Tab-separated table of C-alpha atoms in Angstrom:
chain	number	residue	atom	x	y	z
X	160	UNK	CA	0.000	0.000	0.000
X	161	UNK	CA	1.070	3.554	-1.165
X	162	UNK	CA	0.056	6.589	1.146
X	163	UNK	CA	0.465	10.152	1.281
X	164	UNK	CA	0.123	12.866	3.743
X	165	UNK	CA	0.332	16.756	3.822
X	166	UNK	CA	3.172	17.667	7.052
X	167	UNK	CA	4.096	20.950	8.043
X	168	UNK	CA	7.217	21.705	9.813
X	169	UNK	CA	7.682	25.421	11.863
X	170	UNK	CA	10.966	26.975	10.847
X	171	UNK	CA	13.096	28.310	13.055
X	172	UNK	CA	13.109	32.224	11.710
X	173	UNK	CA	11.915	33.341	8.138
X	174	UNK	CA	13.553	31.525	5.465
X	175	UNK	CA	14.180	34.199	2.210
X	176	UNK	CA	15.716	33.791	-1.205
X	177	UNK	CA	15.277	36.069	-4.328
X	178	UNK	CA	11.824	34.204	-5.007
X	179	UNK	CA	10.360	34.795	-1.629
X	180	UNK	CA	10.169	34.046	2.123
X	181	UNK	CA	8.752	31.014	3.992
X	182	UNK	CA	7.833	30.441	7.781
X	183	UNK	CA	7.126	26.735	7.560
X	184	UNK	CA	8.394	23.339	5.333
X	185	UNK	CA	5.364	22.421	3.600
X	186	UNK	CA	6.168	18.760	2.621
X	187	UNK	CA	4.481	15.131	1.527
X	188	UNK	CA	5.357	12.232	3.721
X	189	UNK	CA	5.155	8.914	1.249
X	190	UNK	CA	4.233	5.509	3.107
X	191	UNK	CA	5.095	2.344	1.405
X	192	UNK	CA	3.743	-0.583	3.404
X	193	UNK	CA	3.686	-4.647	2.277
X	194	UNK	CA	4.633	-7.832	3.689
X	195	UNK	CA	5.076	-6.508	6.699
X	196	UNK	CA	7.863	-3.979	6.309
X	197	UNK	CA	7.415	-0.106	6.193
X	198	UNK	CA	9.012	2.539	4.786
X	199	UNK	CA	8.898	6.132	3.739
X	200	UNK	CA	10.240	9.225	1.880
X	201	UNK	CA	9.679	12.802	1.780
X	202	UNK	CA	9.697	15.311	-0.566
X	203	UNK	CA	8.658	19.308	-0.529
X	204	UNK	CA	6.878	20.046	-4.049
X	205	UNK	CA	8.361	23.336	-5.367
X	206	UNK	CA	6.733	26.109	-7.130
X	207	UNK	CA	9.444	26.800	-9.480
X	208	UNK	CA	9.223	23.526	-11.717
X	209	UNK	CA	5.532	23.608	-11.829
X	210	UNK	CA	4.797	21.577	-8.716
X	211	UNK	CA	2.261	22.043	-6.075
X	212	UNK	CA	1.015	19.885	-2.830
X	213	UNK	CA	-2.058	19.188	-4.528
X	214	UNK	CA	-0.594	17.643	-8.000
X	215	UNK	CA	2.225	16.328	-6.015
X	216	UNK	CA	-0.200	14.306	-4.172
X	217	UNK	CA	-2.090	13.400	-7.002
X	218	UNK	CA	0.670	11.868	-8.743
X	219	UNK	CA	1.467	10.049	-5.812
X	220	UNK	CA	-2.224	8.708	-5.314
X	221	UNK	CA	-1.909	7.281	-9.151
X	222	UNK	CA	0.285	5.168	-8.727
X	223	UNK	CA	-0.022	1.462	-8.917
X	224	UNK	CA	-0.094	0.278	-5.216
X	225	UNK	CA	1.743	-2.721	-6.069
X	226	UNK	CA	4.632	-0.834	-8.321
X	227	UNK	CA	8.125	-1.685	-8.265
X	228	UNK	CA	11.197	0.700	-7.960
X	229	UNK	CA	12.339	-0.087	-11.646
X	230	UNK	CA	8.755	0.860	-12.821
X	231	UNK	CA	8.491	3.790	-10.389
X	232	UNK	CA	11.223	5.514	-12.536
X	233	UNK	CA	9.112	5.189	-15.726
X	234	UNK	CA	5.739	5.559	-14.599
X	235	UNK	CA	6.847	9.163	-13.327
X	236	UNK	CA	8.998	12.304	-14.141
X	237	UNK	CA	11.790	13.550	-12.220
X	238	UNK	CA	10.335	15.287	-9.716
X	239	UNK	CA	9.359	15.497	-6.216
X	240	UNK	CA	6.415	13.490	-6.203
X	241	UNK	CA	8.437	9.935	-7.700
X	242	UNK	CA	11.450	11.344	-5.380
X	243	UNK	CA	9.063	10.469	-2.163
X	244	UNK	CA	7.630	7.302	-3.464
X	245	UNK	CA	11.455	6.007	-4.620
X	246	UNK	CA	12.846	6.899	-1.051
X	247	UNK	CA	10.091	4.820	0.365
X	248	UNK	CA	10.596	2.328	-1.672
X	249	UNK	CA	14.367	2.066	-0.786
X	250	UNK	CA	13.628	2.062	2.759
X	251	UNK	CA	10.794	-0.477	2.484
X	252	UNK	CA	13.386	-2.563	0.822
X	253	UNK	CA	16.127	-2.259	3.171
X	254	UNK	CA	13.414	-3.072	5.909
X	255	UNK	CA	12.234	-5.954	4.516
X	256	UNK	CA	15.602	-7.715	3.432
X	257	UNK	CA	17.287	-6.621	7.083
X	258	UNK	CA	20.068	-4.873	5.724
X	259	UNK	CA	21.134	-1.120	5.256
X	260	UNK	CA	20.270	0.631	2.239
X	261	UNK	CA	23.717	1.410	1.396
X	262	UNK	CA	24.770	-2.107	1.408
X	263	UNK	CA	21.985	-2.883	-1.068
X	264	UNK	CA	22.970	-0.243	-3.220
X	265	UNK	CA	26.461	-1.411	-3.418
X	266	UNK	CA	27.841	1.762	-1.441
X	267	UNK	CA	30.840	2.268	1.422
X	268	UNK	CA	29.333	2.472	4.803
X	269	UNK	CA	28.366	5.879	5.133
X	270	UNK	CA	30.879	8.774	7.086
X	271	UNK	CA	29.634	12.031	8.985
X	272	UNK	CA	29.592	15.116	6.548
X	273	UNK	CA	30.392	18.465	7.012
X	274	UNK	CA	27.485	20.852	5.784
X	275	UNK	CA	26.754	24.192	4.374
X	276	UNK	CA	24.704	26.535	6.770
X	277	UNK	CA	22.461	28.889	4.856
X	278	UNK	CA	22.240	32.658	5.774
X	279	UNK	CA	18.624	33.532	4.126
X	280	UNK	CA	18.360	37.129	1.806
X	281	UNK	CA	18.021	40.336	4.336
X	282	UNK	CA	19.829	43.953	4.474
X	283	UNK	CA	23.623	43.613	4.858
X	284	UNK	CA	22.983	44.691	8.615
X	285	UNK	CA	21.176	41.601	9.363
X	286	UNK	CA	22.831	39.126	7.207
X	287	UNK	CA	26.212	40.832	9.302
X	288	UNK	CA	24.575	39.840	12.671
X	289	UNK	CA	23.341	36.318	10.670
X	290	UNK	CA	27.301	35.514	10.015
X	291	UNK	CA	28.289	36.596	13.074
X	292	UNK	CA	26.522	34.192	14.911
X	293	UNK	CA	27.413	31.469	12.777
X	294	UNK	CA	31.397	32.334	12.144
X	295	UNK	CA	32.056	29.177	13.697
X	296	UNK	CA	30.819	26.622	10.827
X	297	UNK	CA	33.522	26.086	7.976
X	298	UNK	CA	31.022	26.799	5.322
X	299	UNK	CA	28.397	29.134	4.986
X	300	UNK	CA	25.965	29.525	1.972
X	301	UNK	CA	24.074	33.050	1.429
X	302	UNK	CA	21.162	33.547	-0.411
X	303	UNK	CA	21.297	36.621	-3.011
X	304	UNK	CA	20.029	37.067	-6.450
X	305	UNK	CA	19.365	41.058	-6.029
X	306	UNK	CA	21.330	44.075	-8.347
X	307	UNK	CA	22.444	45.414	-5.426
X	308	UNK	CA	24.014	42.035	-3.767
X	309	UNK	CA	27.868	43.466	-2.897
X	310	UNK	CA	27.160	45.433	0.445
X	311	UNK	CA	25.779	41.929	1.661
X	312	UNK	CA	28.527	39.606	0.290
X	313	UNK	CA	31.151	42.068	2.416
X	314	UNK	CA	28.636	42.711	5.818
X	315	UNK	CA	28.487	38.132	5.509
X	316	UNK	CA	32.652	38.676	4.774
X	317	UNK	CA	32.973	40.767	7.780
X	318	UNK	CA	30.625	39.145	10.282
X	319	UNK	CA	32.217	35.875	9.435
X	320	UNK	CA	35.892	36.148	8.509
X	321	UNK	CA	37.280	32.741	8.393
X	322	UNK	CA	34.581	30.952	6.908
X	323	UNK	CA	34.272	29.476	3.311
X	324	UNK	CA	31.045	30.579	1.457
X	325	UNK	CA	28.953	29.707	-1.413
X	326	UNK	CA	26.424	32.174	-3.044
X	327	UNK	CA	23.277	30.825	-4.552
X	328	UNK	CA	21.905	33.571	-6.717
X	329	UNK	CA	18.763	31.179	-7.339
X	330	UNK	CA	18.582	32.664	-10.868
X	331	UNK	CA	18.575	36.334	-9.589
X	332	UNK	CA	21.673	37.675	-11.722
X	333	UNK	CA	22.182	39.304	-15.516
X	334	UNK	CA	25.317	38.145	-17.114
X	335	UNK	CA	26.157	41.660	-16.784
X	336	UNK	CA	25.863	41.471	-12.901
X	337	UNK	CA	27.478	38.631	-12.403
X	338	UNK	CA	30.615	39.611	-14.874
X	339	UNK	CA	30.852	42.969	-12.681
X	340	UNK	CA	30.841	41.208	-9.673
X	341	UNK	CA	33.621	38.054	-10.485
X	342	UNK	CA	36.818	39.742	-9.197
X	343	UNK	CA	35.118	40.866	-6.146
X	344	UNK	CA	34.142	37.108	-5.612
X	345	UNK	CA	37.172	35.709	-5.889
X	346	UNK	CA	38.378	38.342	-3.780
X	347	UNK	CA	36.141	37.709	-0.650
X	348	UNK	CA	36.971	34.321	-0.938
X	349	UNK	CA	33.952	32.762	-2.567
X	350	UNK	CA	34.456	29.456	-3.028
X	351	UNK	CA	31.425	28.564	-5.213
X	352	UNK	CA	28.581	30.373	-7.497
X	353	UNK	CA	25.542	28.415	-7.711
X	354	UNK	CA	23.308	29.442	-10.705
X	355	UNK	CA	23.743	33.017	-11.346
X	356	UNK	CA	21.651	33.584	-14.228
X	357	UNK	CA	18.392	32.124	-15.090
X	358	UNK	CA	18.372	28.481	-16.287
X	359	UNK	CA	16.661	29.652	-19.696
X	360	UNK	CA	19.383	32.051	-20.381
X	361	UNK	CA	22.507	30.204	-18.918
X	362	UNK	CA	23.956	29.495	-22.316
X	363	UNK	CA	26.101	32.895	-21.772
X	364	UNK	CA	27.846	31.193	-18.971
X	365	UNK	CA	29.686	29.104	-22.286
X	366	UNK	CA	33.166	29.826	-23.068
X	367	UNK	CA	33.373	32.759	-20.614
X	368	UNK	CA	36.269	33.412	-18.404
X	369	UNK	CA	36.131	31.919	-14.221
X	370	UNK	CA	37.525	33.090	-11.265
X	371	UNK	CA	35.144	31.403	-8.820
X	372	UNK	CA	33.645	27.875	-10.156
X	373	UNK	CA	30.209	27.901	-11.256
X	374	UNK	CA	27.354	25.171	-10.467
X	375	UNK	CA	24.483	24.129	-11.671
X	376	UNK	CA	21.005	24.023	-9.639
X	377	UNK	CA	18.102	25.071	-11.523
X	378	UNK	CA	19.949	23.786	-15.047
X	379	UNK	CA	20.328	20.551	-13.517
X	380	UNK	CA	17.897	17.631	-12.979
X	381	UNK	CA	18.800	14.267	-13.810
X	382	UNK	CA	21.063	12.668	-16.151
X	383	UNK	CA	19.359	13.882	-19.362
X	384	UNK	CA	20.409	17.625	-18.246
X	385	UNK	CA	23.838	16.943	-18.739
X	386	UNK	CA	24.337	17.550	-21.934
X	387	UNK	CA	23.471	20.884	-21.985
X	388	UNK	CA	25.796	21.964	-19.118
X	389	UNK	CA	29.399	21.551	-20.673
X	390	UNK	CA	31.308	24.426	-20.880
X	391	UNK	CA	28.713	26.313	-18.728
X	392	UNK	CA	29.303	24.609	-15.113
X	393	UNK	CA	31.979	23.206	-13.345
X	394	UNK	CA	29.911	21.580	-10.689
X	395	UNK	CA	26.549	20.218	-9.900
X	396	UNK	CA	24.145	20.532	-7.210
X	397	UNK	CA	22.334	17.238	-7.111
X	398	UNK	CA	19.047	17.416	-5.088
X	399	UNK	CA	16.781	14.406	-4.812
X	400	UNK	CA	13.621	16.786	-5.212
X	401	UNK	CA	14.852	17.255	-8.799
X	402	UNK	CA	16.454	13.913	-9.853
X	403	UNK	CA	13.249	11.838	-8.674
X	404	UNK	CA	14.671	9.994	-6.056
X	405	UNK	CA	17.645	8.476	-4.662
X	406	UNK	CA	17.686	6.286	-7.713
X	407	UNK	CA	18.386	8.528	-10.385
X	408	UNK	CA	20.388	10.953	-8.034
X	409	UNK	CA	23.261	7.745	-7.649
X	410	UNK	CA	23.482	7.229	-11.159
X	411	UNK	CA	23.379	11.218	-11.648
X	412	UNK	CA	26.060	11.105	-9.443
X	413	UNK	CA	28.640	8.609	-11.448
X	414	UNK	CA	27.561	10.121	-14.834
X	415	UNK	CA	28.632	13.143	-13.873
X	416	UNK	CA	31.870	12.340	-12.214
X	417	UNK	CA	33.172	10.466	-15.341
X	418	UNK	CA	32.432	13.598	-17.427
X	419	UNK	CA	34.347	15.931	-14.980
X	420	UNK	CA	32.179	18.172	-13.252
X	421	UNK	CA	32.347	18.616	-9.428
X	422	UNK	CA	29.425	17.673	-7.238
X	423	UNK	CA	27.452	19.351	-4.511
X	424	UNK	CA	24.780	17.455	-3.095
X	425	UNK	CA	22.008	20.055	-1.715
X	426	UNK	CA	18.388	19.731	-0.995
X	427	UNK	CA	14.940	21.894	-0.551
X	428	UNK	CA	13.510	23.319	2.938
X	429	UNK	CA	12.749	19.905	4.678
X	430	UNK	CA	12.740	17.665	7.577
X	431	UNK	CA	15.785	15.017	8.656
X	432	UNK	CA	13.518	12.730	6.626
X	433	UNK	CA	14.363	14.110	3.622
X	434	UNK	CA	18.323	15.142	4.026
X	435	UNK	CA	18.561	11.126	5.058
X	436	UNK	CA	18.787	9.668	1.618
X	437	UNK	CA	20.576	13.039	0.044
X	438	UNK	CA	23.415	11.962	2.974
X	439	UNK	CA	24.357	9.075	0.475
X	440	UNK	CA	24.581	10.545	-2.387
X	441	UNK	CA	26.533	13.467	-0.128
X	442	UNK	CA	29.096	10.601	0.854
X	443	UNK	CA	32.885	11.891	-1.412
X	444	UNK	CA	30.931	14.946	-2.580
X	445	UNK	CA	32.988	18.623	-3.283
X	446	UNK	CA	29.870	20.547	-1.514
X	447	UNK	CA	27.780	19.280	1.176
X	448	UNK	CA	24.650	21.699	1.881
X	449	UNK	CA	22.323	19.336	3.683
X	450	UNK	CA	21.543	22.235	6.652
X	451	UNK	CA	17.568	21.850	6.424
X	452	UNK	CA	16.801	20.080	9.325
X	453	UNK	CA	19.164	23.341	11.031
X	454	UNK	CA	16.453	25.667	9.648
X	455	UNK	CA	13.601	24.448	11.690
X	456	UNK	CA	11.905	24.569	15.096
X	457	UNK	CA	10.275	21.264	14.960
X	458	UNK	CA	11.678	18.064	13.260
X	459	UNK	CA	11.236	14.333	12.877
X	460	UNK	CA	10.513	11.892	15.901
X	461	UNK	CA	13.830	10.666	15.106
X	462	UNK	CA	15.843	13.458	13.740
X	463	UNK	CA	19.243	13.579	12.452
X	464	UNK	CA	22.146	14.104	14.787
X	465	UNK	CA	24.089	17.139	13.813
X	466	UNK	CA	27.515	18.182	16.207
X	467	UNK	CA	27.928	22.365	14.668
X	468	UNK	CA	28.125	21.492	11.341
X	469	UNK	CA	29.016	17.793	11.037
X	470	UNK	CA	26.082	15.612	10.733
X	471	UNK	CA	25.764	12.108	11.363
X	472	UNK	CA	24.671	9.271	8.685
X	473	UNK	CA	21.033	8.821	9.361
X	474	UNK	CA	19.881	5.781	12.042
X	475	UNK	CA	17.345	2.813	11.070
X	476	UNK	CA	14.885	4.642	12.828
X	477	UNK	CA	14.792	7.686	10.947
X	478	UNK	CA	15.373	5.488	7.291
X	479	UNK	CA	17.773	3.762	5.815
């Protein structure tokens, strides 16, 4: 049997990017139960690629109740709603054969990983105060995506000297903006640029000079976006929400390696339920930004352990 339920999670402050601000993680809870073993996945449906709870849910309730994992990847997109019902499916089937998911996948024994810790959009007085209080993590991530971005990138420098950072523009730059902007990058210490121009016009990203390596997030889905990101990215963001599952994001994961391009495993506003999965595809990764469980005030009954910014492979309990 194949269920699905609406969960709501309170966040810990307001959560902003260029696209908007959130108080709450709105997510789907998938329940695959048979022969006696449970499991379950999560996924949080996202405006941007066209998804909502409601259709989420629907393609969840369409399914087949009796489908398989191989069919599961043809019977639906990439997507969040086949990334909830894949996870489940996964930890149903580690359930049911007694064994850890990442020794049925063929995978090492997962290691603790250090993660990113997001600093949301805000004036360069707050997102000062923001770094300051979290100058102690190795790598911080700030949202931006606005034409007047520089007077936050140096208030996050300043409140926060030592730390690495990644920008995520989330689509929010010209290639003007972003040209303009390059040396003073580098020169901050910016470690990583994740999707500075919109993923319709990120063909100007070809051929043009680097000083801070570029990634893919919106321009990259599964395997079949490839293609079209040579020459323009040097590095991935993989995020289950967008591959369709932990299926998909593994073999995402190897395709990409063997063409060159760096990974960064990320993942959507969501509970410890849904960074459990993304922590295996996370394992060897160049990026780790896996924080979401950090952003909330409420969480799983059995949550993920985090020490700072390390955070522990996920128990039985939790999945996996």
């Amino acid at each position: 049997m194949i269920r699905v339920q609406h969960d709501t999670f309170k966040l810990a402050q307001v959560f902003t990017i260029a696209r908007g601000s959130k108080t709450a993680a709105e997510v789907l809870t998938a329940t695959v139960e048979r022969d006696g073993a449970k499991g379950w996945g999560e996924c949080v449906p996202y405006a941007r690629y066209g998804e909502s709870i409601d259709s989420v849910t629907a393609q969840i309730e369409s399914l087949p109740q009796g489908i398989t994992r191989a069919e599961l990847q043809e019977a639906l997109p990439a997507g969040a709603a086949r990334n909830a019902v894949d996870c489940a499916l996964w930890d149903w089937e580690a359930k049911r054969a007694g064994k850890s998911i990442w020794q049925l996948a063929g995978l090492a024994r997962p290691e603790p990983l250090i993660t990113a810790y997001t600093l949301s959009l805000d004036t360069p007085e707050a997102m000062r105060a923001s770094a300051a209080a979290q100058a102690h993590r190795p790598l911080l991530k700030i949202k931006l995506g606005t034409p007047d971005d520089l007077p936050r990138l140096r208030a996050v420098r300043e409140g926060a000297p030592d730390a690495r950072i990644i920008i995520d523009a989330n689509e929010g730059w010209e290639l003007e903006t972003f040209l303009d902007l390059q040396a003073e990058l580098h020169a901050l210490g910016v470690v990583l640029v994740e999707q500075p121009l919109p993923a319709a016009g990120d063909e100007a990203l070809s051929g043009i000079e680097r000083l801070v390596p570029i990634c893919a997030d919106e321009s990259c889905h599964d395997r079949e976006s490839l293609i079209d990101l040579r020459g323009k990215y040097d590095v991935i963001n993989i995020k289950l929400d967008k591959t369709g599952g932990l299926t998909e994001a593994l073999a995402l994961r190897a395709l990409a390696r063997s063409e060159g391009f760096g990974i960064m495993v990320g993942c959507m506003v969501g509970s410890s339920l849904a960074m459990a999965p993304a922590a295996l595809v996370a394992q060897g990764a160049d990026f780790v930004d896996l924080d979401g469980p950090l952003l909330l005030a409420e969480d799983r009954k059995t949550p993920l352990h985090y020490k700072g910014s390390e955070m522990d492979p996920p128990e039985p309990e939790l999945w996996g």
